[in-house]
């Protein structure tokens, strides 16, 4: 169905579309734009989409209209399918891959630096987000789960200081809103650990709110994965356990399920400059772009 949900009016979003796919990215087996295991997606300052393909250890770059532009290897030696892709305001592409460092690439795919510190103790890096202050937040599964906030000098490619937020449970994807609040999903590993929620951590690194597992008696998370925020501070969470994407108001109240069909293992999310929701659809080997609001 490609209809409006007429019940919702919020944050400049007058009407909400659901299941309204506009296009999908990823070519056939013989196409250079082929995507095997898209695990993360982000936008660049020019509006392009950068996709982390953990299946072939490539970063694939697509134009805003879905045209394939280039791909380059991030040369991971990690056997884990961990890791995300992020982008700085200056267009540097940052890649995590389950190791202790962050790989820094130029916009044309040249590796510039491996950003790490002798004090870095993360062993299982996962999600990454660039903050307005140019700090970088990285999730990590060490000791149950942590978030590392890195103060980076980009001229020297050096980590100046690190702060750690601990006592998390399998933190995965991460996003940062205009208030520099951190939104982080906690997934579920075969039912062995707590989680199944989204946590909001304020700019003082204090837990502000936990959303889930049950949300307003309307929805329950099974295995939340990707998270992203739009220009109005509405935010989206993918649930790979239920193959859907849900949308929340800035005040963290549930808005609607905006994608409920034709996904299999949704992971990373991003909102494009054109206001489309990009979903890394892992098992379908595609990145799908959805309309979710009236423009």
Coordinates of C-alpha atoms in Angstrom, one line a residue:
X1 CA 0.0 0.0 0.0
X2 CA 1.2 3.5 -0.8
X3 CA -1.3 5.6 1.1
X4 CA -1.3 8.4 3.6
X5 CA -1.9 7.7 7.3
X6 CA -4.2 10.7 7.9
X7 CA -4.2 10.4 11.7
X8 CA -0.8 12.0 12.3
X9 CA 0.2 15.6 12.2
X10 CA 3.5 16.4 13.8
X11 CA 6.7 18.5 13.5
X12 CA 5.9 19.8 10.1
X13 CA 4.9 16.3 8.8
X14 CA 1.3 16.9 7.9
X15 CA 0.6 13.4 6.6
X16 CA 2.6 10.2 6.7
X17 CA 3.1 7.7 3.9
X18 CA 3.7 4.1 4.6
X19 CA 5.2 1.4 2.5
X20 CA 5.9 3.9 -0.3
X21 CA 9.1 2.8 -1.9
X22 CA 10.5 5.2 -4.4
X23 CA 13.6 3.3 -5.7
X24 CA 16.2 0.7 -4.6
X25 CA 20.0 0.6 -4.9
X26 CA 22.1 -2.4 -5.8
X27 CA 22.8 -4.1 -9.1
X28 CA 22.9 -7.6 -10.4
X29 CA 25.7 -10.1 -10.0
X30 CA 27.7 -8.7 -12.9
X31 CA 27.1 -5.1 -12.0
X32 CA 29.7 -3.0 -10.2
X33 CA 26.9 -1.6 -8.0
X34 CA 26.1 -5.1 -6.7
X35 CA 25.5 -5.1 -2.9
X36 CA 25.8 -8.4 -1.0
X37 CA 25.3 -7.5 2.7
X38 CA 24.4 -3.8 3.2
X39 CA 24.7 -3.2 6.9
X40 CA 24.9 0.6 7.2
X41 CA 24.1 3.7 5.1
X42 CA 24.8 7.4 5.6
X43 CA 24.7 10.6 3.7
X44 CA 27.6 12.8 2.6
X45 CA 27.7 16.6 2.6
X46 CA 27.0 16.5 -1.2
X47 CA 23.9 14.4 -0.7
X48 CA 25.3 11.1 -1.9
X49 CA 24.6 7.9 -0.1
X50 CA 27.5 5.9 1.3
X51 CA 26.7 2.2 1.8
X52 CA 28.8 -0.2 3.9
X53 CA 28.6 -3.6 2.2
X54 CA 29.9 -6.1 4.8
X55 CA 29.5 -8.9 2.3
X56 CA 32.3 -7.7 0.0
X57 CA 34.0 -5.3 2.4
X58 CA 33.2 -2.3 0.1
X59 CA 31.9 1.2 0.5
X60 CA 29.5 1.9 -2.4
X61 CA 28.7 5.5 -3.2
X62 CA 25.4 6.4 -4.9
X63 CA 24.1 9.8 -6.1
X64 CA 20.9 11.2 -4.6
X65 CA 18.9 9.9 -7.6
X66 CA 20.2 6.3 -7.1
X67 CA 23.0 6.3 -9.7
X68 CA 26.1 4.3 -8.8
X69 CA 29.2 6.5 -8.7
X70 CA 32.0 4.5 -7.2
X71 CA 33.1 1.8 -4.8
X72 CA 36.2 1.1 -2.8
X73 CA 37.5 -1.5 -0.4
X74 CA 37.9 -0.8 3.3
X75 CA 40.1 -3.9 3.5
X76 CA 38.8 -5.4 6.8
X77 CA 40.6 -8.3 8.4
X78 CA 37.8 -8.8 10.8
X79 CA 35.7 -12.0 10.4
X80 CA 32.9 -10.3 12.3
X81 CA 30.1 -8.6 10.3
X82 CA 30.4 -5.6 12.7
X83 CA 30.7 -2.0 11.8
X84 CA 29.1 1.0 10.3
X85 CA 29.9 3.9 8.0
X86 CA 29.7 7.6 8.9
X87 CA 30.7 10.9 7.3
X88 CA 32.2 14.1 8.7
X89 CA 31.0 17.6 7.7
X90 CA 34.1 17.9 5.5
X91 CA 33.2 14.7 3.6
X92 CA 35.6 12.3 5.2
X93 CA 34.2 8.7 5.3
X94 CA 34.6 6.9 8.6
X95 CA 34.4 3.1 8.8
X96 CA 34.2 0.8 11.8
X97 CA 34.7 -3.0 11.4
X98 CA 34.8 -4.6 14.8
X99 CA 38.4 -3.6 15.5
X100 CA 39.9 -0.9 17.8
X101 CA 40.4 1.7 15.1
X102 CA 38.3 3.9 12.8
X103 CA 39.4 3.9 9.2
X104 CA 39.3 7.4 7.6
X105 CA 38.9 7.7 3.8
X106 CA 38.7 10.7 1.5
X107 CA 35.6 11.2 -0.5
X108 CA 37.2 9.4 -3.5
X109 CA 38.1 6.3 -1.5
X110 CA 41.8 7.0 -0.6
X111 CA 42.6 5.7 2.9
X112 CA 44.1 8.6 4.9
X113 CA 44.5 7.3 8.4
X114 CA 43.7 4.7 11.0
X115 CA 42.3 6.7 13.9
X116 CA 43.1 5.0 17.2
X117 CA 44.6 5.6 20.5
X118 CA 46.8 3.5 22.8
X119 CA 44.2 4.1 25.5
X120 CA 41.4 2.8 23.3
X121 CA 40.1 -0.4 24.9
X122 CA 37.2 -1.2 22.6
X123 CA 37.4 -4.7 21.1
X124 CA 34.1 -5.0 19.2
X125 CA 33.4 -1.6 17.6
X126 CA 30.0 -1.4 15.9
X127 CA 28.0 1.8 15.3
X128 CA 29.4 5.2 14.6
X129 CA 28.0 8.7 14.5
X130 CA 29.6 12.1 13.9
X131 CA 28.4 14.8 16.3
X132 CA 27.9 18.5 15.6
X133 CA 30.9 19.2 17.7
X134 CA 32.9 17.0 15.3
X135 CA 33.3 14.5 18.1
X136 CA 32.7 10.9 17.2
X137 CA 30.6 8.4 19.1
X138 CA 31.3 4.6 18.7
X139 CA 29.3 1.7 20.2
X140 CA 31.2 -1.3 21.5
X141 CA 30.2 -4.7 22.8
X142 CA 33.1 -5.0 25.2
X143 CA 32.0 -5.9 28.8
X144 CA 28.4 -6.0 27.8
X145 CA 28.3 -2.7 26.0
X146 CA 29.7 0.8 25.9
X147 CA 29.7 4.1 23.9
X148 CA 33.0 5.8 23.4
X149 CA 32.9 9.6 22.8
X150 CA 36.1 10.6 21.0
X151 CA 37.3 14.2 20.9
X152 CA 39.2 14.3 17.5
X153 CA 41.7 16.8 16.1
X154 CA 41.0 16.3 12.4
X155 CA 44.0 18.4 11.4
X156 CA 46.3 16.0 13.2
X157 CA 44.1 12.9 12.8
X158 CA 44.5 12.3 16.5
X159 CA 42.2 11.4 19.4
X160 CA 42.6 14.1 22.1
X161 CA 40.3 12.7 24.7
X162 CA 37.8 9.9 25.3
X163 CA 34.8 9.6 27.5
X164 CA 33.0 6.3 28.1
X165 CA 29.3 5.6 28.7
X166 CA 29.0 2.1 30.1
X167 CA 26.4 -0.3 31.4
X168 CA 24.8 -0.9 28.1
X169 CA 23.6 -4.2 26.6
X170 CA 24.8 -5.0 23.1
X171 CA 24.5 -1.4 21.7
X172 CA 24.3 -1.4 17.9
X173 CA 23.5 1.5 15.7
X174 CA 23.7 5.1 16.9
X175 CA 22.5 8.6 15.9
X176 CA 22.8 12.1 17.3
X177 CA 20.1 14.8 17.3
X178 CA 20.4 18.6 17.3
X179 CA 20.7 18.7 21.1
X180 CA 23.7 16.4 20.9
X181 CA 21.6 13.7 22.5
X182 CA 22.7 10.2 21.6
X183 CA 20.1 7.6 20.4
X184 CA 21.4 4.0 20.5
X185 CA 19.6 0.7 19.8
X186 CA 20.2 -2.3 22.0
X187 CA 19.6 -5.5 20.1
X188 CA 19.1 -9.1 21.1
X189 CA 21.5 -12.0 20.8
X190 CA 19.4 -15.2 20.7
X191 CA 17.5 -14.0 23.8
X192 CA 20.6 -14.2 25.9
X193 CA 20.9 -10.6 27.0
X194 CA 18.7 -7.7 28.0
X195 CA 18.0 -5.2 25.3
X196 CA 15.2 -4.8 22.8
X197 CA 15.0 -1.1 23.2
X198 CA 16.2 2.4 22.2
X199 CA 18.0 4.5 24.7
X200 CA 18.4 8.3 24.6
X201 CA 21.4 9.7 26.4
X202 CA 21.6 13.4 27.0
X203 CA 24.6 15.8 26.2
X204 CA 25.9 15.2 29.8
X205 CA 26.1 11.5 29.0
X206 CA 23.2 10.6 31.4
X207 CA 20.5 8.2 30.4
X208 CA 17.4 10.3 29.7
X209 CA 14.9 7.8 28.4
X210 CA 14.5 4.1 27.5
X211 CA 12.0 3.3 24.8
X212 CA 10.9 -0.4 24.8
X213 CA 10.6 -3.3 24.7
X214 CA 6.9 -2.3 24.8
X215 CA 6.0 1.1 23.4
X216 CA 2.6 2.7 24.4
X217 CA 0.9 -0.7 24.3
X218 CA 1.0 -0.3 20.5
X219 CA 4.3 -1.9 19.5
X220 CA 7.0 -4.1 21.0
X221 CA 10.6 -4.3 19.8
X222 CA 12.0 -7.7 19.0
X223 CA 15.5 -6.8 17.7
X224 CA 16.0 -3.1 17.1
X225 CA 18.8 -2.3 14.7
X226 CA 19.2 0.9 12.7
X227 CA 18.3 4.4 13.9
X228 CA 18.4 7.8 12.2
X229 CA 17.0 11.3 12.7
X230 CA 15.4 13.7 10.2
X231 CA 15.7 17.4 9.9
X232 CA 12.7 17.9 12.3
X233 CA 14.2 15.6 14.9
X234 CA 11.6 12.9 14.3
X235 CA 13.5 9.6 14.5
X236 CA 13.2 6.1 13.0
X237 CA 14.1 2.7 14.3
X238 CA 14.5 -0.5 12.2
X239 CA 13.5 -3.8 13.9
X240 CA 15.2 -6.6 12.1
X241 CA 13.2 -9.1 14.2
X242 CA 9.9 -7.8 12.8
X243 CA 11.2 -6.5 9.4
X244 CA 9.7 -3.1 9.9
X245 CA 10.7 0.6 10.5
X246 CA 8.8 2.7 13.1
X247 CA 8.8 6.5 13.4
X248 CA 8.7 8.5 16.6
X249 CA 8.0 12.2 17.4
X250 CA 10.9 14.3 18.8
X251 CA 9.3 13.9 22.2
X252 CA 9.8 10.1 21.8
X253 CA 6.1 9.2 21.4
X254 CA 5.3 6.6 18.8
X255 CA 4.0 7.9 15.5
X256 CA 3.6 5.1 13.0
X257 CA 5.1 2.1 11.3
X258 CA 6.3 3.6 8.1
X259 CA 7.6 0.4 6.5
X260 CA 5.9 -2.9 7.2
X261 CA 6.4 -5.1 4.2
X262 CA 9.1 -6.2 1.7
X263 CA 12.0 -6.0 4.2
X264 CA 14.2 -8.9 5.3
X265 CA 16.7 -8.0 8.0
X266 CA 16.6 -4.2 7.9
X267 CA 19.8 -2.7 9.4
X268 CA 21.2 0.8 8.9
X269 CA 19.0 3.8 8.2
X270 CA 19.5 7.3 6.9
X271 CA 17.4 10.2 5.8
X272 CA 18.5 11.8 2.5
X273 CA 18.7 15.5 1.7
X274 CA 15.6 15.0 -0.4
X275 CA 13.7 13.8 2.6
X276 CA 13.6 10.1 1.7
X277 CA 14.2 7.3 4.2
X278 CA 17.0 5.0 3.1
X279 CA 16.9 1.4 4.5
X280 CA 19.7 -1.1 4.2
X281 CA 17.7 -4.3 3.5
X282 CA 20.3 -7.0 4.2
X283 CA 18.8 -10.2 3.0
X284 CA 17.3 -8.6 -0.1
X285 CA 20.8 -7.2 -1.0
X286 CA 19.5 -3.8 -1.6
X287 CA 19.2 -0.3 -0.1
X288 CA 15.6 0.9 -0.5
X289 CA 14.4 4.5 -0.5
X290 CA 11.0 5.4 0.9
X291 CA 8.8 8.4 0.9
X292 CA 7.4 8.9 4.4
X293 CA 6.0 12.4 4.6
X294 CA 4.2 15.1 2.5
X295 CA 6.7 17.5 1.1

